[in-house]
Coordinates of C-alpha atoms in Angstrom, one line a residue:
M1 CA -30.5 -13.7 4.2
S2 CA -32.2 -10.9 6.1
L3 CA -30.5 -7.7 7.3
P4 CA -30.1 -6.9 11.0
Q5 CA -31.6 -3.8 12.5
F6 CA -28.3 -2.4 13.7
A7 CA -24.6 -2.3 12.8
Q8 CA -21.7 -0.7 14.4
V9 CA -20.2 -0.5 10.9
L10 CA -22.2 -0.9 7.6
I11 CA -20.0 -1.5 4.6
V12 CA -21.8 -0.8 1.3
G13 CA -20.0 -2.6 -1.5
A14 CA -18.4 -6.1 -1.4
G15 CA -15.6 -5.6 -3.9
P16 CA -11.9 -5.9 -2.9
A17 CA -12.0 -2.7 -0.7
G18 CA -15.2 -3.6 1.1
L19 CA -14.2 -7.2 1.8
C20 CA -10.7 -6.1 3.0
L21 CA -12.3 -3.6 5.3
A22 CA -14.6 -6.2 6.8
L23 CA -11.7 -8.6 7.3
A24 CA -9.5 -5.9 8.8
L25 CA -12.3 -4.7 11.2
Q26 CA -12.8 -8.3 12.4
K27 CA -9.1 -8.6 13.1
Q28 CA -9.4 -5.4 15.1
G29 CA -12.1 -7.0 17.2
C30 CA -14.8 -4.6 16.0
P31 CA -18.3 -6.1 16.6
H32 CA -21.5 -5.9 14.5
I33 CA -20.0 -5.5 11.1
V34 CA -22.5 -5.7 8.2
I35 CA -21.5 -5.8 4.5
V36 CA -24.0 -5.4 1.7
D37 CA -23.8 -5.3 -2.1
A38 CA -26.4 -4.3 -4.7
A39 CA -25.2 -7.0 -7.2
L40 CA -25.7 -10.7 -7.1
Q41 CA -22.6 -12.8 -6.7
G42 CA -20.6 -12.9 -9.9
Q43 CA -22.1 -9.7 -11.4
N44 CA -19.2 -7.5 -10.4
T45 CA -16.8 -6.6 -13.3
S46 CA -13.1 -7.4 -13.3
R47 CA -10.5 -4.9 -14.5
A48 CA -7.5 -5.0 -12.2
A49 CA -4.8 -7.6 -12.9
A50 CA -1.9 -6.4 -10.9
V51 CA -1.3 -6.4 -7.2
H52 CA 1.7 -4.3 -6.1
A53 CA 4.2 -4.9 -3.2
A54 CA 2.7 -2.4 -0.8
T55 CA -0.7 -4.0 -1.3
V56 CA 0.5 -7.6 -0.8
E57 CA 2.1 -6.3 2.5
A58 CA -1.2 -4.9 3.5
L59 CA -3.0 -8.1 2.7
E60 CA -0.5 -10.0 4.7
T61 CA -1.8 -8.2 7.8
I62 CA -5.2 -9.7 7.3
G63 CA -3.9 -13.2 6.4
V64 CA -4.7 -13.2 2.7
A65 CA -1.3 -12.6 1.0
D66 CA -0.2 -16.2 0.9
A67 CA -3.3 -17.5 -0.9
L68 CA -3.1 -14.6 -3.4
V69 CA 0.6 -15.1 -4.1
Q70 CA 0.0 -18.8 -4.7
E71 CA -2.6 -18.0 -7.5
G72 CA -0.6 -15.3 -9.3
L73 CA 2.4 -14.8 -11.6
K74 CA 5.4 -12.8 -10.5
F75 CA 6.5 -10.1 -12.9
K76 CA 10.0 -8.8 -12.3
K77 CA 10.1 -6.0 -14.9
T78 CA 8.1 -3.9 -17.4
V79 CA 9.3 -3.8 -21.0
V80 CA 8.3 -1.4 -23.7
W81 CA 8.5 -2.8 -27.2
S82 CA 8.6 -0.7 -30.4
S83 CA 9.7 -1.4 -34.0
T84 CA 13.2 -0.1 -33.2
H85 CA 13.9 -1.3 -29.7
E86 CA 13.1 -3.4 -26.6
L87 CA 13.4 -1.2 -23.5
E88 CA 13.2 -2.3 -19.9
T89 CA 11.6 0.6 -18.1
A90 CA 11.2 -0.8 -14.5
S91 CA 13.1 -3.4 -12.6
F92 CA 11.5 -4.9 -9.4
E93 CA 14.4 -7.1 -8.3
P94 CA 16.0 -4.1 -6.4
L95 CA 12.9 -3.8 -4.2
S96 CA 14.2 -6.7 -2.2
K97 CA 15.9 -4.0 -0.1
Y98 CA 12.5 -3.0 1.1
T99 CA 10.1 -6.0 0.8
K100 CA 10.0 -9.7 0.2
Y101 CA 7.4 -9.0 -2.5
N102 CA 9.9 -7.6 -5.0
Y103 CA 7.6 -8.1 -8.0
I104 CA 4.2 -7.2 -9.4
L105 CA 1.7 -10.1 -8.8
G106 CA -0.3 -10.9 -11.9
V107 CA -3.8 -12.1 -10.9
P108 CA -7.2 -11.0 -12.3
Q109 CA -9.5 -9.1 -10.0
H110 CA -12.2 -11.8 -10.0
V111 CA -9.7 -14.2 -8.5
T112 CA -8.7 -11.7 -5.9
E113 CA -12.4 -11.3 -5.0
M114 CA -12.9 -15.0 -4.9
I115 CA -10.1 -15.4 -2.4
L116 CA -11.4 -12.5 -0.3
N117 CA -14.9 -13.9 -0.4
Q118 CA -13.8 -17.3 0.6
T119 CA -11.7 -16.0 3.4
A120 CA -14.5 -13.8 4.7
Q121 CA -16.9 -16.8 4.6
D122 CA -14.4 -19.0 6.4
R123 CA -14.2 -16.4 9.1
G124 CA -17.9 -16.0 9.5
I125 CA -18.4 -12.8 7.6
S126 CA -21.5 -12.9 5.3
V127 CA -22.2 -10.6 2.4
H128 CA -25.8 -9.6 2.2
R129 CA -27.0 -9.6 -1.5
P130 CA -28.7 -8.0 -3.3
F131 CA -29.4 -5.0 -1.1
K132 CA -29.5 -1.6 -2.6
V133 CA -29.2 1.6 -0.5
V134 CA -31.7 4.3 -1.6
S135 CA -31.4 6.9 1.2
I136 CA -29.6 7.8 4.4
K137 CA -30.8 10.1 7.1
P138 CA -29.6 11.1 10.6
S139 CA -31.4 9.2 13.4
A140 CA -34.1 11.4 14.8
D141 CA -33.3 10.5 18.4
G142 CA -30.1 12.4 18.6
S143 CA -28.0 9.2 19.0
N144 CA -25.5 10.1 16.3
L145 CA -26.5 7.1 14.3
T146 CA -27.5 7.0 10.7
N147 CA -30.7 5.4 9.4
V148 CA -29.9 3.6 6.1
F149 CA -32.9 2.9 3.9
F150 CA -32.9 0.0 1.4
E151 CA -34.9 -0.5 -1.8
N152 CA -36.9 -3.4 -0.2
G153 CA -38.1 -1.1 2.6
H154 CA -35.7 -2.3 5.3
V155 CA -34.1 0.3 7.6
L156 CA -30.8 -0.3 9.3
R157 CA -29.3 1.9 12.0
A158 CA -25.5 2.3 11.7
R159 CA -22.9 4.0 13.8
T160 CA -20.6 4.2 10.8
V161 CA -21.4 3.9 7.1
V162 CA -18.6 3.1 4.7
G163 CA -19.1 3.7 1.0
A164 CA -17.1 1.0 -0.9
D165 CA -19.6 1.0 -3.8
G166 CA -17.5 2.1 -6.7
A167 CA -17.0 5.1 -8.9
R168 CA -20.7 5.8 -9.1
S169 CA -21.0 5.5 -5.4
T170 CA -24.6 5.9 -4.1
I171 CA -23.2 6.7 -0.6
R172 CA -21.0 9.5 -1.9
Q173 CA -23.9 11.0 -3.8
L174 CA -26.3 10.7 -0.8
A175 CA -23.7 12.4 1.4
N176 CA -23.4 15.3 -1.1
V177 CA -19.7 14.9 -1.4
G178 CA -18.1 16.6 -4.4
W179 CA -16.4 14.6 -7.1
A180 CA -14.0 16.1 -9.7
D181 CA -10.7 15.9 -11.4
P182 CA -8.2 17.4 -8.8
S183 CA -6.5 19.5 -11.5
G184 CA -9.7 20.6 -13.1
E185 CA -9.0 18.8 -16.3
V186 CA -11.8 17.6 -18.6
N187 CA -11.1 14.6 -20.9
T188 CA -11.8 16.2 -24.3
N189 CA -11.0 13.0 -26.2
K190 CA -9.1 14.8 -28.9
K191 CA -7.4 12.8 -31.6
E192 CA -4.1 12.7 -29.9
E193 CA -5.6 11.5 -26.7
V194 CA -5.8 7.9 -28.0
L195 CA -6.0 6.5 -24.5
A196 CA -9.1 8.5 -23.6
N197 CA -11.2 5.5 -24.6
M198 CA -9.9 2.0 -23.9
I199 CA -10.9 -1.6 -24.0
V200 CA -9.6 -4.4 -21.7
A201 CA -9.9 -8.1 -22.3
D202 CA -8.7 -11.5 -21.1
I203 CA -8.0 -13.7 -24.2
T204 CA -6.4 -16.9 -25.3
V205 CA -4.4 -16.9 -28.5
T206 CA -2.5 -19.0 -31.0
N207 CA 1.1 -17.9 -31.8
P208 CA 1.5 -15.8 -28.6
P209 CA 4.3 -13.2 -29.0
P210 CA 7.7 -14.2 -27.7
F211 CA 7.6 -11.7 -24.8
P212 CA 9.1 -12.8 -21.5
R213 CA 6.7 -14.5 -19.1
D214 CA 8.1 -12.6 -16.2
S215 CA 7.4 -9.1 -17.6
L216 CA 4.5 -6.7 -18.1
N217 CA 4.8 -5.8 -21.8
L218 CA 3.8 -2.6 -23.7
A219 CA 3.7 -2.7 -27.5
L220 CA 4.2 0.9 -28.5
S221 CA 3.3 1.5 -32.1
A222 CA 2.1 4.5 -34.1
N223 CA -0.2 6.6 -31.9
N224 CA -1.3 3.7 -29.7
V225 CA -0.1 1.3 -27.1
V226 CA -1.2 -2.3 -26.3
L227 CA -0.6 -3.7 -22.8
W228 CA 0.2 -7.5 -23.0
V229 CA 0.2 -9.4 -19.7
P230 CA 0.3 -13.2 -19.1
L231 CA -2.2 -14.5 -16.5
P232 CA -2.4 -17.8 -14.8
G233 CA -4.7 -20.1 -16.9
S234 CA -6.2 -21.4 -13.7
S235 CA -7.9 -18.1 -13.3
Y236 CA -10.5 -19.3 -15.9
A237 CA -10.8 -22.9 -15.0
E238 CA -14.6 -22.5 -14.7
M239 CA -14.7 -21.5 -18.4
N240 CA -12.9 -24.8 -19.4
V241 CA -9.5 -23.2 -20.0
P242 CA -7.2 -26.2 -19.7
Q243 CA -4.7 -26.2 -16.9
G244 CA -1.4 -24.8 -18.3
E245 CA -3.0 -22.9 -21.2
A246 CA -1.9 -19.3 -21.3
V247 CA -4.4 -16.5 -20.8
F248 CA -3.4 -12.9 -21.6
R249 CA -4.8 -9.6 -20.3
I250 CA -4.7 -6.9 -23.0
A251 CA -5.6 -3.3 -22.9
T252 CA -5.4 -0.7 -25.6
G253 CA -6.7 2.7 -26.7
I254 CA -9.4 3.3 -29.2
P255 CA -8.6 6.1 -31.7
Q256 CA -11.4 8.6 -32.0
E257 CA -12.0 7.9 -35.7
R258 CA -13.2 4.4 -34.7
G259 CA -16.0 5.7 -32.5
Q260 CA -17.1 4.2 -29.3
P261 CA -16.1 0.6 -28.7
P262 CA -18.8 -1.9 -28.0
P263 CA -19.6 -2.5 -24.3
A264 CA -18.1 -6.0 -24.4
P265 CA -15.8 -6.3 -27.4
D266 CA -15.9 -9.6 -29.2
T267 CA -13.1 -11.7 -30.6
A268 CA -13.3 -10.1 -34.1
Y269 CA -13.1 -6.6 -32.7
I270 CA -10.1 -7.4 -30.5
Q271 CA -8.4 -9.2 -33.4
D272 CA -8.7 -6.1 -35.6
L273 CA -7.2 -4.0 -32.8
L274 CA -4.2 -6.3 -32.4
D275 CA -3.7 -6.5 -36.2
N276 CA -3.4 -2.7 -36.3
W277 CA -1.5 -2.0 -33.0
G278 CA -0.6 -5.3 -31.3
P279 CA 2.6 -7.3 -30.9
N280 CA 3.1 -8.0 -34.6
K281 CA 3.6 -4.3 -35.2
V282 CA 6.7 -4.2 -33.0
L283 CA 8.2 -7.6 -33.6
P284 CA 10.1 -8.8 -36.7
L285 CA 8.1 -9.2 -39.9
D286 CA 8.5 -13.0 -39.9
T287 CA 6.8 -13.3 -36.5
P288 CA 3.7 -15.5 -36.8
R289 CA 0.4 -13.6 -36.6
V290 CA -1.0 -13.5 -33.1
E291 CA -4.6 -14.9 -33.4
V292 CA -7.2 -14.5 -30.8
T293 CA -9.0 -17.9 -30.2
R294 CA -11.3 -17.0 -27.3
T295 CA -12.4 -13.8 -25.5
L296 CA -13.0 -14.9 -21.9
W297 CA -14.0 -11.4 -20.7
S298 CA -13.9 -7.9 -22.1
S299 CA -15.1 -4.4 -21.3
R300 CA -14.7 -0.8 -22.4
F301 CA -14.1 2.3 -20.3
R302 CA -13.2 6.0 -20.5
T303 CA -10.0 7.0 -18.8
H304 CA -10.4 10.0 -16.5
S305 CA -9.5 11.0 -13.0
A306 CA -11.6 12.2 -10.1
V307 CA -11.3 12.4 -6.3
A308 CA -13.9 13.0 -3.6
D309 CA -13.7 16.4 -1.9
S310 CA -13.4 14.5 1.4
F311 CA -13.3 10.8 2.3
F312 CA -15.1 11.7 5.6
A313 CA -18.5 13.3 5.8
H314 CA -21.9 13.3 7.6
V315 CA -25.4 13.0 6.4
P316 CA -26.8 16.3 5.1
A317 CA -29.7 17.4 7.3
E318 CA -31.8 20.5 7.9
G319 CA -29.6 23.1 9.6
G320 CA -26.3 21.3 8.8
E321 CA -25.2 17.7 9.2
G322 CA -26.2 14.8 11.4
G323 CA -25.9 11.1 12.1
G324 CA -22.8 9.1 12.3
P325 CA -19.7 9.4 10.1
I326 CA -19.7 8.5 6.4
M327 CA -16.4 7.2 5.1
L328 CA -15.4 6.6 1.4
V329 CA -12.8 4.0 0.2
G330 CA -11.6 2.7 -3.1
D331 CA -13.3 3.9 -6.3
A332 CA -16.0 5.6 -4.3
A333 CA -13.2 8.0 -3.1
H334 CA -10.9 8.2 -6.2
I335 CA -10.6 7.0 -9.8
H336 CA -7.9 7.4 -12.4
P337 CA -6.7 5.8 -15.7
P338 CA -5.4 2.2 -15.5
M339 CA -1.8 2.9 -16.3
G340 CA 0.4 1.5 -13.6
G341 CA -2.4 -0.7 -12.2
Q342 CA -3.0 1.5 -9.2
G343 CA -6.8 1.6 -8.7
M344 CA -7.7 -1.6 -6.8
N345 CA -4.3 -1.5 -5.0
L346 CA -4.9 1.9 -3.5
G347 CA -8.5 1.0 -2.6
I348 CA -7.3 -2.1 -0.7
R349 CA -4.8 -0.1 1.2
D350 CA -7.4 2.6 2.0
A351 CA -9.6 -0.1 3.5
I352 CA -7.1 -1.9 5.6
K353 CA -5.7 1.3 7.0
L354 CA -9.2 2.6 7.8
A355 CA -10.0 -0.4 10.0
P356 CA -7.9 0.7 13.1
A357 CA -9.4 4.2 12.9
V358 CA -13.0 2.9 12.7
A359 CA -12.4 0.4 15.5
E360 CA -11.0 3.1 17.7
F361 CA -14.0 5.3 17.0
V362 CA -16.5 2.5 17.7
R363 CA -14.8 1.7 21.0
A364 CA -14.7 5.3 22.1
A365 CA -18.3 6.0 21.0
T366 CA -19.7 3.0 22.9
S367 CA -17.6 3.5 26.0
S368 CA -17.7 7.3 26.2
P369 CA -20.9 8.4 24.4
D370 CA -20.9 11.8 26.1
T371 CA -17.5 12.8 24.5
A372 CA -17.8 15.5 21.8
S373 CA -18.3 14.0 18.3
E374 CA -15.3 16.0 17.0
D375 CA -13.0 14.3 19.5
L376 CA -14.5 10.8 18.9
E377 CA -14.1 11.2 15.2
K378 CA -10.5 12.5 15.2
P379 CA -9.0 9.2 14.0
L380 CA -11.4 9.1 11.1
A381 CA -10.7 12.7 10.1
E382 CA -6.9 12.0 10.2
W383 CA -7.3 8.9 8.1
A384 CA -9.3 10.7 5.5
A385 CA -6.9 13.6 5.1
E386 CA -3.9 11.2 4.8
R387 CA -5.6 8.9 2.3
R388 CA -6.8 11.8 0.1
E389 CA -3.2 13.0 -0.1
K390 CA -2.1 9.6 -1.2
A391 CA -4.8 9.4 -3.8
L392 CA -3.7 12.7 -5.2
T393 CA -0.1 11.4 -5.4
V394 CA -1.3 8.3 -7.3
I395 CA -3.4 10.4 -9.7
G396 CA -0.4 12.6 -10.4
L397 CA 1.8 9.5 -11.1
V398 CA -0.8 7.9 -13.4
K399 CA -1.3 11.1 -15.4
Q400 CA 2.4 11.2 -16.0
I401 CA 2.5 7.7 -17.3
Q402 CA -0.6 8.3 -19.5
G403 CA 1.0 11.5 -20.8
L404 CA 4.2 9.6 -21.8
M405 CA 2.2 6.8 -23.5
S406 CA -0.1 9.2 -25.4
M407 CA 2.5 11.3 -27.1
P408 CA 1.7 11.5 -30.9
N409 CA 4.1 9.8 -33.2
E410 CA 3.9 12.5 -35.9
R411 CA 5.6 15.7 -37.0
Q412 CA 4.4 18.8 -35.1
Y413 CA 5.7 22.4 -35.1
A414 CA 6.8 24.5 -32.2
L415 CA 6.2 28.2 -32.6
G416 CA 4.6 27.4 -35.9
F417 CA 7.9 26.6 -37.7
I418 CA 10.2 24.3 -35.6
P419 CA 9.5 20.7 -36.5
Y420 CA 9.6 18.0 -33.8
N421 CA 8.2 14.5 -33.1
A422 CA 7.2 14.1 -29.4
A423 CA 7.2 10.3 -29.5
W424 CA 10.7 10.3 -31.0
I425 CA 12.0 12.7 -28.3
R426 CA 10.3 10.5 -25.6
D427 CA 11.8 7.3 -26.9
T428 CA 15.3 8.9 -27.2
L429 CA 15.3 10.3 -23.7
M430 CA 13.9 7.1 -22.2
G431 CA 16.5 5.0 -24.1
F432 CA 19.2 7.1 -22.5
A433 CA 17.7 7.1 -19.0
M434 CA 17.0 3.4 -18.9
K435 CA 20.7 2.7 -19.3
F436 CA 20.9 3.4 -15.5
E437 CA 19.7 0.7 -13.2
S438 CA 18.9 3.2 -10.5
V439 CA 16.3 4.9 -12.9
K440 CA 14.6 1.5 -13.5
A441 CA 14.6 0.7 -9.8
N442 CA 13.1 4.1 -9.0
G443 CA 10.3 3.6 -11.5
A444 CA 9.5 0.2 -9.9
Y445 CA 9.6 1.7 -6.4
R446 CA 7.1 4.5 -7.4
V447 CA 4.7 2.0 -9.0
S448 CA 5.0 -0.5 -6.1
G449 CA 3.3 1.8 -3.6
L450 CA 6.0 1.2 -1.0
G451 CA 6.8 4.9 -0.9
N452 CA 3.1 5.8 -0.8
P453 CA 1.4 3.0 1.1

């Protein structure tokens, strides 16, 4: 499929954020939308497995929520398991005061993308693949357009370019937008930072642990944590997973002494991790060993946070900037550790909320081309400032969660002589706090995104 010569909006990246933006722009009546992706269909990785209430509400506005809810599992609580207790840390039922989606929806990212792709196709939106952007320059004719150069030599003129192309965003780099941890922290991967390197996998098992099917479960053992989440077996029907067979998403830290995990951990590697830190470490001794039978998908990653200096920029040019606006959404704008399952959710909400601002800009720019650029672009600047603040809020929340989960379960000394165990203190305080339903409800509200949509 060949690319056109012009687009009012060029979206670079056809992951969840890019697809949601295209669908939302179409709903706004914005013409000449082009979406490209450097990867062939099916080459995008899948990490997210949770869709939060605020995100489902956003997806409802573009007519995708019902299909997604039908494919997912509904989690009503999060439960932390240790060798001494079972502790419910968040309860989503009370969210019914604010939303009809009073749960976390469990659905792997590749299913979310499949639904979004099918919806886009049904509505006449085509994704152009594989088209790789290699350069962007202001149009030389003073038209406030951006010339976008592709690897195959094609040049497309765009009024607006949106980078939805992931954490290593080409668009962000070409626009010279800074990228750093907002608090200036560097992940040093010290021994106690066991969650600095993690693996994530979708697996099938024999003897699944007796965890509730309606909860997100965390097995908290000595100096590590294993996330254990049931997923709908239909998510992997194409890999001959029988209908009704349970699939589980797991994620866990890799202690420094084990070195770097392999890029795609195999079944034996995952089994070893579960034997050392998995459900059997927090369940009664007579619990049958959880055995991994198949690894359907796996990956490794380093956990760190970063945010773009601005989600709104222009193309660098001699003597300043030029061309049309450059916008950043999703992982191109912000990344953070996976605790709380916030990444894809925030990116989807970025995109859907960007659509009205872009549509307003396009209408104004085409109907009143002589208006000052600063006035035309005001909706975009306001969106960018608001979404960056929301990203900073999420990064702060995720760092809090990671800090709690990473506390070392060992004796340490304050002032050199006062012994303490940070994990024991955490568990004791959490055990007391979680006696109050309001505390669990507040935790669910913060994670849901309803207070920071």
